[in-house]
Short mmCIF file of C-alpha atoms and ligand atoms in Angstrom, two decimals:
data_model
loop_
_atom_site.label_atom_id
_atom_site.label_comp_id
_atom_site.label_asym_id
_atom_site.label_seq_id
_atom_site.Cartn_x
_atom_site.Cartn_y
_atom_site.Cartn_z
CA LYS A 1 4.42 17.34 -18.29
CA VAL A 2 2.06 16.28 -15.53
CA VAL A 3 0.59 12.85 -14.75
CA ALA A 4 -2.29 11.91 -12.46
CA VAL A 5 -2.58 8.79 -10.32
CA ILE A 6 -5.89 7.72 -8.80
CA MET A 7 -5.74 5.18 -5.97
CA VAL A 8 -8.70 2.84 -6.35
CA GLY A 9 -7.87 0.30 -3.61
CA GLY A 10 -9.29 -3.20 -3.86
CA PRO A 11 -12.07 -5.59 -2.91
CA THR A 12 -11.13 -6.05 0.76
CA LYS A 13 -11.53 -2.33 1.37
CA GLY A 14 -15.12 -2.24 0.16
CA THR A 15 -16.78 -3.96 3.12
CA ARG A 16 -18.55 -0.87 4.47
CA PHE A 17 -20.02 -0.38 1.01
CA ARG A 18 -22.01 -3.62 1.11
CA PRO A 19 -24.39 -4.73 -0.35
CA LEU A 20 -23.50 -2.50 -3.30
CA SER A 21 -19.92 -3.76 -3.64
CA PHE A 22 -20.79 -7.46 -4.11
CA ASN A 23 -20.66 -7.36 -7.91
CA THR A 24 -19.36 -3.92 -8.82
CA PRO A 25 -16.02 -2.53 -7.64
CA LYS A 26 -16.79 0.52 -5.51
CA PRO A 27 -14.83 2.91 -7.81
CA LEU A 28 -17.25 2.03 -10.64
CA PHE A 29 -20.43 2.56 -8.62
CA PRO A 30 -22.42 5.30 -10.39
CA LEU A 31 -22.79 8.74 -8.81
CA ALA A 32 -24.91 11.18 -10.82
CA GLY A 33 -24.98 8.48 -13.51
CA GLN A 34 -21.16 8.29 -13.91
CA PRO A 35 -18.79 5.81 -12.25
CA MET A 36 -17.34 7.23 -9.00
CA VAL A 37 -13.84 7.34 -10.50
CA HIS A 38 -15.15 9.21 -13.55
CA HIS A 39 -15.51 12.43 -11.54
CA PRO A 40 -11.81 12.78 -10.59
CA ILE A 41 -10.86 11.61 -14.09
CA SER A 42 -12.95 14.33 -15.74
CA ALA A 43 -11.45 16.88 -13.33
CA CYS A 44 -7.99 15.83 -14.62
CA LYS A 45 -9.02 17.07 -18.08
CA ARG A 46 -8.51 20.62 -16.80
CA ILE A 47 -4.84 20.04 -15.86
CA PRO A 48 -2.52 21.75 -18.35
CA ASN A 49 -0.01 19.40 -20.10
CA LEU A 50 -1.51 16.22 -18.68
CA ALA A 51 0.23 13.23 -20.29
CA GLN A 52 -1.42 10.17 -18.67
CA ILE A 53 -3.84 9.07 -15.99
CA TYR A 54 -3.07 5.90 -14.01
CA LEU A 55 -5.50 4.02 -11.80
CA ILE A 56 -3.66 1.87 -9.25
CA GLY A 57 -5.47 -0.83 -7.35
CA PHE A 58 -5.73 -4.51 -6.56
CA TYR A 59 -9.03 -5.30 -8.25
CA GLU A 60 -8.83 -7.76 -11.17
CA GLU A 61 -7.68 -6.07 -14.35
CA ARG A 62 -10.75 -7.22 -16.32
CA GLU A 63 -13.05 -5.31 -13.95
CA PHE A 64 -11.60 -2.01 -15.19
CA ALA A 65 -10.71 -2.95 -18.78
CA LEU A 66 -13.94 -1.79 -20.43
CA TYR A 67 -14.17 1.47 -18.52
CA VAL A 68 -10.49 2.32 -19.03
CA SER A 69 -10.66 1.84 -22.81
CA SER A 70 -13.88 3.81 -23.23
CA ILE A 71 -12.68 6.74 -21.09
CA SER A 72 -9.31 6.82 -22.92
CA ASN A 73 -11.19 7.21 -26.22
CA GLU A 74 -13.51 9.82 -24.81
CA LEU A 75 -10.75 11.97 -23.31
CA LYS A 76 -8.26 11.25 -26.11
CA LEU A 77 -5.75 10.68 -23.35
CA PRO A 78 -4.21 7.41 -22.17
CA VAL A 79 -5.84 6.09 -19.00
CA ARG A 80 -4.19 2.89 -17.70
CA TYR A 81 -5.10 0.50 -14.92
CA LEU A 82 -2.08 -0.79 -13.00
CA LYS A 83 -2.80 -3.81 -10.84
CA GLU A 84 -0.95 -4.53 -7.61
CA GLU A 85 -0.68 -8.23 -6.77
CA LYS A 86 -1.40 -7.30 -3.15
CA PRO A 87 -2.04 -4.04 -1.28
CA HIS A 88 1.11 -1.93 -0.74
CA GLY A 89 -0.64 0.96 1.07
CA SER A 90 -1.51 4.38 -0.38
CA ALA A 91 2.16 5.44 -0.82
CA GLY A 92 3.52 1.92 -1.40
CA GLY A 93 1.21 1.41 -4.41
CA LEU A 94 2.47 4.63 -5.98
CA TYR A 95 6.09 3.63 -5.34
CA TYR A 96 5.56 0.12 -6.73
CA TYR A 97 4.75 1.62 -10.15
CA ARG A 98 7.31 4.46 -10.02
CA ASP A 99 9.13 3.43 -13.23
CA ILE A 100 5.93 3.47 -15.29
CA ILE A 101 4.74 6.73 -13.71
CA MET A 102 8.10 8.39 -14.50
CA GLU A 103 8.17 7.19 -18.16
CA ASP A 104 6.98 10.60 -19.41
CA SER A 105 9.45 12.40 -17.08
CA PRO A 106 6.64 14.39 -15.44
CA SER A 107 7.55 17.49 -13.41
CA HIS A 108 4.47 16.96 -11.22
CA ILE A 109 2.31 14.03 -10.13
CA PHE A 110 -1.25 14.41 -8.88
CA LEU A 111 -2.35 11.72 -6.45
CA LEU A 112 -6.08 11.36 -5.79
CA ASN A 113 -8.09 9.04 -3.54
CA CYS A 114 -10.97 7.65 -5.57
CA ASP A 115 -13.47 7.67 -2.70
CA VAL A 116 -13.73 11.40 -2.17
CA CYS A 117 -16.31 13.71 -3.71
CA CYS A 118 -15.30 17.31 -4.36
CA SER A 119 -14.81 19.87 -7.11
CA PHE A 120 -11.14 18.75 -7.50
CA PRO A 121 -9.64 22.24 -7.97
CA LEU A 122 -6.52 20.72 -9.57
CA PRO A 123 -5.21 23.65 -11.70
CA LEU A 124 -5.49 25.96 -8.65
CA MET A 125 -3.58 23.42 -6.55
CA LEU A 126 -0.86 23.22 -9.20
CA ASP A 127 -0.45 27.03 -9.18
CA ALA A 128 -0.36 27.15 -5.38
CA HIS A 129 2.12 24.27 -5.27
CA LYS A 130 4.49 26.07 -7.66
CA ARG A 131 4.30 29.22 -5.51
CA TYR A 132 5.08 27.31 -2.29
CA GLY A 133 8.03 25.49 -3.86
CA GLY A 134 7.82 22.36 -1.66
CA MET A 135 7.73 18.65 -2.47
CA GLY A 136 3.98 18.32 -2.02
CA THR A 137 0.74 20.24 -1.55
CA MET A 138 -2.42 18.67 -0.14
CA LEU A 139 -6.03 19.75 -0.44
CA VAL A 140 -7.52 20.50 3.00
CA ILE A 141 -10.94 21.60 4.28
CA LYS A 142 -12.49 22.76 7.56
CA VAL A 143 -15.12 20.37 8.93
CA SER A 144 -17.09 20.26 12.20
CA ALA A 145 -14.99 19.41 15.26
CA GLU A 146 -17.19 16.32 15.90
CA SER A 147 -16.54 14.78 12.49
CA ALA A 148 -12.83 15.65 12.20
CA SER A 149 -11.61 12.48 13.95
CA GLN A 150 -12.68 10.28 10.98
CA PHE A 151 -9.96 11.95 8.90
CA GLY A 152 -6.34 13.05 9.01
CA GLU A 153 -6.29 16.19 11.20
CA LEU A 154 -3.66 18.84 10.60
CA VAL A 155 -2.27 22.23 11.56
CA ALA A 156 -1.08 24.64 8.86
CA ASP A 157 0.79 27.93 9.10
CA PRO A 158 -1.85 30.63 8.47
CA THR A 159 0.51 32.81 6.42
CA THR A 160 2.79 30.41 4.54
CA ASN A 161 0.25 27.48 4.40
CA GLU A 162 3.04 25.10 5.41
CA LEU A 163 1.88 21.81 6.94
CA LEU A 164 3.13 22.08 10.53
CA HIS A 165 1.59 19.04 12.18
CA TYR A 166 -0.31 15.97 10.94
CA THR A 167 -2.08 13.16 12.81
CA GLU A 168 -4.13 10.43 11.13
CA LYS A 169 -7.59 9.88 12.72
CA PRO A 170 -6.48 11.00 16.22
CA GLU A 171 -8.37 9.90 19.33
CA THR A 172 -8.19 13.33 20.91
CA PHE A 173 -9.07 16.46 18.96
CA VAL A 174 -6.17 18.19 17.19
CA SER A 175 -7.77 20.43 14.59
CA ASP A 176 -10.89 20.86 12.47
CA LEU A 177 -8.72 21.23 9.36
CA ILE A 178 -8.56 17.84 7.60
CA ASN A 179 -6.87 16.01 4.74
CA CYS A 180 -9.10 15.71 1.64
CA GLY A 181 -7.06 12.89 0.03
CA VAL A 182 -6.04 14.99 -3.00
CA TYR A 183 -2.34 15.78 -3.45
CA ILE A 184 0.24 17.10 -5.89
CA PHE A 185 3.90 16.09 -5.61
CA THR A 186 7.19 16.59 -7.39
CA PRO A 187 8.99 13.31 -8.26
CA ASP A 188 10.94 13.78 -4.96
CA ILE A 189 8.02 11.92 -3.35
CA PHE A 190 9.62 8.66 -4.56
CA ALA A 191 12.82 9.41 -2.64
CA ALA A 192 10.73 10.18 0.46
CA ILE A 193 8.94 6.81 0.18
CA HIS A 194 12.26 5.08 -0.49
CA ASP A 195 13.59 6.54 2.79
CA VAL A 196 10.70 4.91 4.65
CA TYR A 197 11.74 1.50 3.23
CA ILE A 198 15.38 2.11 4.15
CA ASN A 199 14.46 3.06 7.73
CA ARG A 200 12.25 -0.01 8.00
CA GLU A 201 15.10 -2.25 6.88
CA GLY A 202 17.43 -0.57 9.38
CA ARG A 203 14.95 -1.19 12.16
CA ALA A 204 14.38 -4.78 11.06
CA ASN A 205 18.14 -5.39 11.26
CA LEU A 206 18.28 -3.70 14.65
CA ARG A 207 15.55 -6.06 15.80
CA ARG A 208 17.33 -9.07 14.39
CA TYR A 209 20.55 -8.30 16.27
CA SER A 210 19.03 -6.93 19.42
CA SER A 211 18.01 -8.85 22.46
CA PHE A 212 16.41 -5.83 24.10
CA GLU A 213 12.74 -6.45 24.71
CA ALA A 214 11.89 -2.75 24.22
CA ILE A 215 13.48 -2.51 20.76
CA GLN A 216 11.90 -5.77 19.72
CA SER A 217 8.37 -4.71 20.59
CA ALA A 218 8.70 -1.18 19.19
CA THR A 219 9.69 -2.44 15.76
CA ARG A 220 7.78 -5.67 15.42
CA THR A 221 4.41 -4.56 14.04
CA ILE A 222 5.56 -2.72 10.89
CA PRO A 223 4.97 -4.69 7.67
CA VAL A 224 8.07 -4.23 5.50
CA ASP A 225 6.54 -3.35 2.14
CA PHE A 226 3.38 -1.48 3.17
CA VAL A 227 3.74 2.32 3.20
CA ARG A 228 0.87 4.62 4.11
CA LEU A 229 0.97 8.13 2.74
CA ASP A 230 -0.59 9.66 5.83
CA GLN A 231 1.18 8.02 8.80
CA ASP A 232 4.50 7.19 7.13
CA ILE A 233 5.05 10.28 4.94
CA LEU A 234 2.83 13.23 5.95
CA SER A 235 3.31 12.93 9.73
CA PRO A 236 7.13 12.71 9.74
CA LEU A 237 7.58 15.39 7.04
CA ALA A 238 5.25 17.97 8.64
CA GLY A 239 7.07 21.09 9.81
CA LYS A 240 10.08 20.47 7.52
CA LYS A 241 9.18 23.00 4.81
CA GLN A 242 8.43 20.23 2.33
CA LEU A 243 4.67 19.95 2.54
CA TYR A 244 2.05 22.68 2.07
CA THR A 245 -1.74 22.94 2.17
CA TYR A 246 -4.37 24.36 -0.16
CA GLU A 247 -7.75 24.94 1.48
CA THR A 248 -10.93 24.38 -0.55
CA MET A 249 -14.06 26.41 0.18
CA ASP A 250 -16.12 24.15 -2.14
CA PHE A 251 -17.96 20.95 -1.22
CA TRP A 252 -16.05 17.87 -0.02
CA GLU A 253 -17.26 14.48 1.27
CA GLN A 254 -15.79 11.02 1.76
CA ILE A 255 -17.65 8.06 0.20
CA LYS A 256 -17.34 5.08 2.53
CA THR A 257 -21.00 3.98 2.84
CA PRO A 258 -23.98 3.54 0.49
CA GLY A 259 -25.75 6.40 2.30
CA MET A 260 -22.87 8.76 1.50
CA SER A 261 -22.99 7.73 -2.15
CA LEU A 262 -26.55 9.14 -2.29
CA LYS A 263 -25.33 12.40 -0.78
CA CYS A 264 -22.40 12.58 -3.23
CA SER A 265 -24.61 11.76 -6.21
CA GLU A 266 -26.68 14.79 -5.20
CA LEU A 267 -23.55 16.99 -4.95
CA TYR A 268 -22.30 15.94 -8.39
CA LEU A 269 -25.75 16.47 -9.96
CA ALA A 270 -25.69 20.01 -8.54
CA GLN A 271 -22.20 20.51 -9.98
CA PHE A 272 -23.43 19.40 -13.44
CA ARG A 273 -25.58 22.60 -13.52
CA TYR A 274 -22.29 24.48 -13.97
CA THR A 275 -19.99 21.95 -15.63
CA SER A 276 -22.20 19.77 -17.89
CA PRO A 277 -25.81 21.02 -17.96
CA ASP A 278 -26.42 18.84 -21.04
CA LEU A 279 -26.27 15.76 -18.76
CA LEU A 280 -29.28 16.95 -16.73
CA ALA A 281 -32.77 15.90 -17.78
CA SER A 282 -35.55 18.32 -18.55
CA GLY A 283 -39.22 17.58 -19.06
CA ASP A 284 -42.66 19.10 -18.64
CA GLY A 285 -45.01 16.13 -18.17
CA LYS A 286 -46.28 16.15 -21.78
CA LYS A 287 -43.97 14.13 -24.03
CA ASN A 288 -41.47 13.50 -21.23
CA ALA A 289 -41.91 12.96 -17.50
CA THR A 290 -42.13 15.94 -15.16
CA ILE A 291 -38.63 16.76 -13.92
CA VAL A 292 -38.01 18.58 -10.64
CA GLY A 293 -34.52 19.93 -9.82
CA ASN A 294 -31.37 18.01 -10.75
CA VAL A 295 -31.99 14.66 -12.45
CA TYR A 296 -29.86 12.36 -14.62
CA ILE A 297 -31.60 9.84 -16.89
CA HIS A 298 -29.57 7.41 -19.02
CA PRO A 299 -30.64 7.62 -22.69
CA SER A 300 -31.64 3.93 -22.72
CA ALA A 301 -34.05 4.28 -19.76
CA LYS A 302 -37.80 4.41 -20.46
CA VAL A 303 -39.72 6.77 -18.20
CA HIS A 304 -43.50 7.16 -18.54
CA PRO A 305 -44.58 10.77 -19.27
CA SER A 306 -46.93 10.74 -16.26
CA ALA A 307 -44.08 9.99 -13.81
CA LYS A 308 -42.64 12.76 -11.63
CA ILE A 309 -38.88 12.57 -11.17
CA GLY A 310 -36.66 14.62 -8.84
CA PRO A 311 -35.03 16.33 -7.21
CA ASN A 312 -31.69 14.50 -6.91
CA VAL A 313 -32.43 11.37 -8.87
CA SER A 314 -30.15 9.39 -11.15
CA ILE A 315 -31.50 6.64 -13.35
CA SER A 316 -29.09 4.17 -15.00
CA ALA A 317 -29.25 2.12 -18.20
CA ASN A 318 -32.34 0.12 -19.27
CA VAL A 319 -34.47 1.17 -16.30
CA ARG A 320 -38.24 1.15 -16.90
CA VAL A 321 -40.40 3.57 -14.92
CA GLY A 322 -44.17 3.10 -15.12
CA ALA A 323 -47.10 5.51 -15.12
CA GLY A 324 -47.66 7.68 -12.05
CA VAL A 325 -44.35 6.75 -10.42
CA ARG A 326 -42.78 9.32 -8.06
CA LEU A 327 -39.00 9.30 -7.46
CA SER A 328 -36.94 11.68 -5.31
CA GLY A 329 -33.47 11.54 -3.70
CA CYS A 330 -32.53 8.19 -5.18
CA ILE A 331 -30.17 6.17 -7.36
CA ILE A 332 -31.86 3.60 -9.61
CA LEU A 333 -29.28 1.12 -10.97
CA ASP A 334 -29.24 -0.73 -14.33
CA ASP A 335 -32.19 -2.89 -15.46
CA VAL A 336 -34.56 -1.97 -12.61
CA GLU A 337 -38.29 -2.05 -13.26
CA ILE A 338 -40.57 0.29 -11.30
CA MET A 339 -44.25 -0.40 -11.87
CA GLU A 340 -47.22 1.95 -11.89
CA ASN A 341 -47.68 4.36 -9.00
CA ALA A 342 -44.70 3.13 -6.96
CA VAL A 343 -42.89 5.75 -4.87
CA VAL A 344 -39.16 5.82 -4.05
CA LYS A 345 -37.63 8.33 -1.63
CA ASN A 346 -34.05 8.56 -0.25
CA SER A 347 -33.11 5.08 -1.44
CA ILE A 348 -30.78 3.14 -3.72
CA ILE A 349 -32.43 0.43 -5.84
CA GLY A 350 -29.98 -2.33 -6.87
CA TRP A 351 -29.45 -3.70 -10.38
CA LYS A 352 -32.32 -5.79 -11.86
CA SER A 353 -34.61 -5.15 -8.88
CA SER A 354 -38.32 -4.81 -9.37
CA LEU A 355 -40.79 -2.63 -7.46
CA GLY A 356 -44.47 -3.58 -7.65
CA ARG A 357 -47.51 -1.37 -8.24
CA TRP A 358 -48.27 1.11 -5.43
CA SER A 359 -45.18 -0.04 -3.50
CA LEU A 360 -43.32 2.49 -1.35
CA VAL A 361 -39.56 2.33 -0.74
CA GLN A 362 -38.41 5.13 1.53
CA ALA A 363 -36.20 6.50 4.32
CA GLU A 364 -35.72 9.72 6.22
CA GLY A 365 -32.65 10.72 4.21
CA ASP A 366 -30.11 11.03 7.05
CA TYR A 367 -27.02 10.07 5.05
CA ASN A 368 -24.80 9.48 8.06
CA ALA A 369 -27.18 7.25 10.00
CA ARG A 370 -26.89 3.51 9.45
CA LEU A 371 -30.52 3.13 8.36
CA GLY A 372 -31.03 6.74 7.26
CA THR A 373 -31.42 5.59 3.66
CA THR A 374 -32.97 2.41 2.23
CA ILE A 375 -30.61 0.25 0.19
CA LEU A 376 -31.85 -2.65 -1.94
CA GLY A 377 -29.13 -5.00 -3.22
CA GLU A 378 -29.15 -6.62 -6.65
CA ALA A 379 -32.32 -8.40 -7.89
CA VAL A 380 -34.58 -7.59 -4.95
CA THR A 381 -38.32 -7.86 -5.56
CA VAL A 382 -40.76 -5.64 -3.69
CA GLU A 383 -44.26 -6.90 -4.33
CA ASP A 384 -47.34 -4.76 -5.09
CA GLU A 385 -48.40 -2.36 -2.30
CA VAL A 386 -45.53 -3.33 0.03
CA VAL A 387 -43.92 -0.55 2.14
CA VAL A 388 -40.18 -0.71 2.86
CA THR A 389 -38.91 1.93 5.30
CA SER A 390 -35.28 2.48 6.39
CA CYS A 391 -33.95 -0.98 5.50
CA ILE A 392 -30.86 -2.59 4.02
CA VAL A 393 -31.88 -5.58 1.90
CA LEU A 394 -29.31 -8.09 0.63
CA PRO A 395 -29.43 -9.35 -2.98
CA ASN A 396 -32.09 -11.72 -4.34
CA LYS A 397 -34.68 -11.18 -1.57
CA THR A 398 -38.40 -10.96 -2.17
CA LEU A 399 -40.36 -8.68 0.14
CA ASN A 400 -44.06 -9.46 0.32
CA VAL A 401 -44.89 -7.79 3.65
CA GLY A 402 -44.01 -4.32 4.97
CA VAL A 403 -40.65 -3.94 6.74
CA GLN A 404 -39.19 -1.12 8.79
CA GLU A 405 -35.71 -0.43 10.21
CA GLU A 406 -34.37 -3.87 9.45
CA ILE A 407 -31.32 -5.39 7.83
CA ILE A 408 -32.68 -8.23 5.74
CA LEU A 409 -30.03 -10.91 5.22
N1 GDD B 501 -3.83 0.89 -4.93
C1 GDD B 501 -4.00 0.94 -3.64
N2 GDD B 501 -3.29 0.06 -2.85
N3 GDD B 501 -4.85 1.83 -3.13
C2 GDD B 501 -5.00 1.87 -1.80
C3 GDD B 501 -4.31 1.00 -0.92
C4 GDD B 501 -3.41 0.05 -1.49
O1 GDD B 501 -2.77 -0.75 -0.82
N4 GDD B 501 -4.68 1.30 0.34
C5 GDD B 501 -5.56 2.30 0.25
N5 GDD B 501 -5.76 2.65 -1.03
C6 GDD B 501 -6.60 3.73 -1.57
C7 GDD B 501 -8.05 3.71 -1.12
O2 GDD B 501 -8.86 3.10 -2.11
C8 GDD B 501 -8.37 5.19 -1.03
O3 GDD B 501 -8.73 5.73 -2.29
C9 GDD B 501 -7.05 5.83 -0.62
O4 GDD B 501 -6.04 4.91 -1.02
C10 GDD B 501 -6.90 6.09 0.88
O5 GDD B 501 -7.35 4.97 1.58
P1 GDD B 501 -6.91 4.62 3.09
O6 GDD B 501 -5.44 4.56 3.16
O7 GDD B 501 -7.71 3.44 3.49
O8 GDD B 501 -7.32 5.87 3.96
P2 GDD B 501 -8.77 6.51 4.31
O9 GDD B 501 -9.60 6.59 3.08
O10 GDD B 501 -9.35 5.87 5.52
O11 GDD B 501 -8.32 7.97 4.75
C11 GDD B 501 -7.51 8.74 3.91
O12 GDD B 501 -8.30 9.62 3.15
C12 GDD B 501 -9.03 10.60 3.89
C13 GDD B 501 -9.79 11.45 2.90
O13 GDD B 501 -10.80 10.72 2.33
C14 GDD B 501 -6.52 9.50 4.79
O14 GDD B 501 -5.51 10.06 3.99
C15 GDD B 501 -7.23 10.56 5.60
O15 GDD B 501 -6.27 11.39 6.24
C16 GDD B 501 -8.08 11.45 4.72
O16 GDD B 501 -8.80 12.38 5.53
#
């Protein structure tokens, strides 16, 4: 049997995702019309002999309850949310729930970060992992040398694929091969994490009984029950024939900012062409709106037949789109109203917001730039004919004059 664990983190980690993380936990923010965490969960469906999926995090249990029960029914597979009372780190969280995870006596455990967007080639990783015969195999990808330092950089043996060297977000360039945050382990991972705790205790005792200044300062900063997968496990075990790499040639992105969620929504919409074409809208401008490229429209949304939607648009529940509206490169969240002839480009429109007639909400569409996309928080009102360009607008604001390149608090 195999189990999958998805690390969802908690509220304190979502700060870069503001203002979209005020009311919705980041893992439930919709990308291509599905909660972020839904994409790795659906990828798990393709794992042979999958017994359970666990989400581990420190959000309140009630925030995930509804989603977890509906997805369990849909997949006909138990999905459980396990809440940590406080953050234990990416490996510490896994270890904290080791008894529950091992209940089904799995031979393999997938471990996935929830804030990455990729094709999750899990069955291929499982095959590769069995061939390598180590304790763990991690998904890796080549990125540009300039962007590599935001991630864990690593060196792998070109013939055996063994992980030879690993450094988390190094200051000086090591390699353009990076850690994708998707792993498969044998249950030996728990012993490896246990060893980190034992070493910590040893060092804490050493500190207690030592008067040497050097020993004291070298050991002081380590929190006892916080274990990070990258620094505490991957780095020390590199080059010991226990960890291997599997390189993906598909798409991969990390979702830390609202701008990147637009980019990832686009990537998942494109993937739907191959995996779930029935989720993509079609229309010809007669009975339904004109649809261009990849578009998701929730069945409860009402879109006027004279509107033109796409490419790369996802429209959530109960949205109303008026006559002559033009939408491209955007995410429209639940209960938004867009009135006649408004235009939205490269933007995210927050829950319950309202865009007036002939209004224009737009940005250049540079996903990595701070103001490269326009983000409206919850319940923002843009009045008739107002133009909003490259702005971040916090919840409950009313815009009655044009604004450009501003953060509106
Ligand atoms: N449950 C739980 N508890 N989850 C946690 C905790 C914790 O205490 N700490 C982090 N996580 C989750 C986050 O939500 C995220 O899904 C994942 O664990 C990794 O988060 P971080 O440890 O903050 O690392 P990161 O996202 O900055 O970087 C990691 O992922 C990159 C790929 O996206 C590193 O592993 C990088 O090397 C890697 O490139």
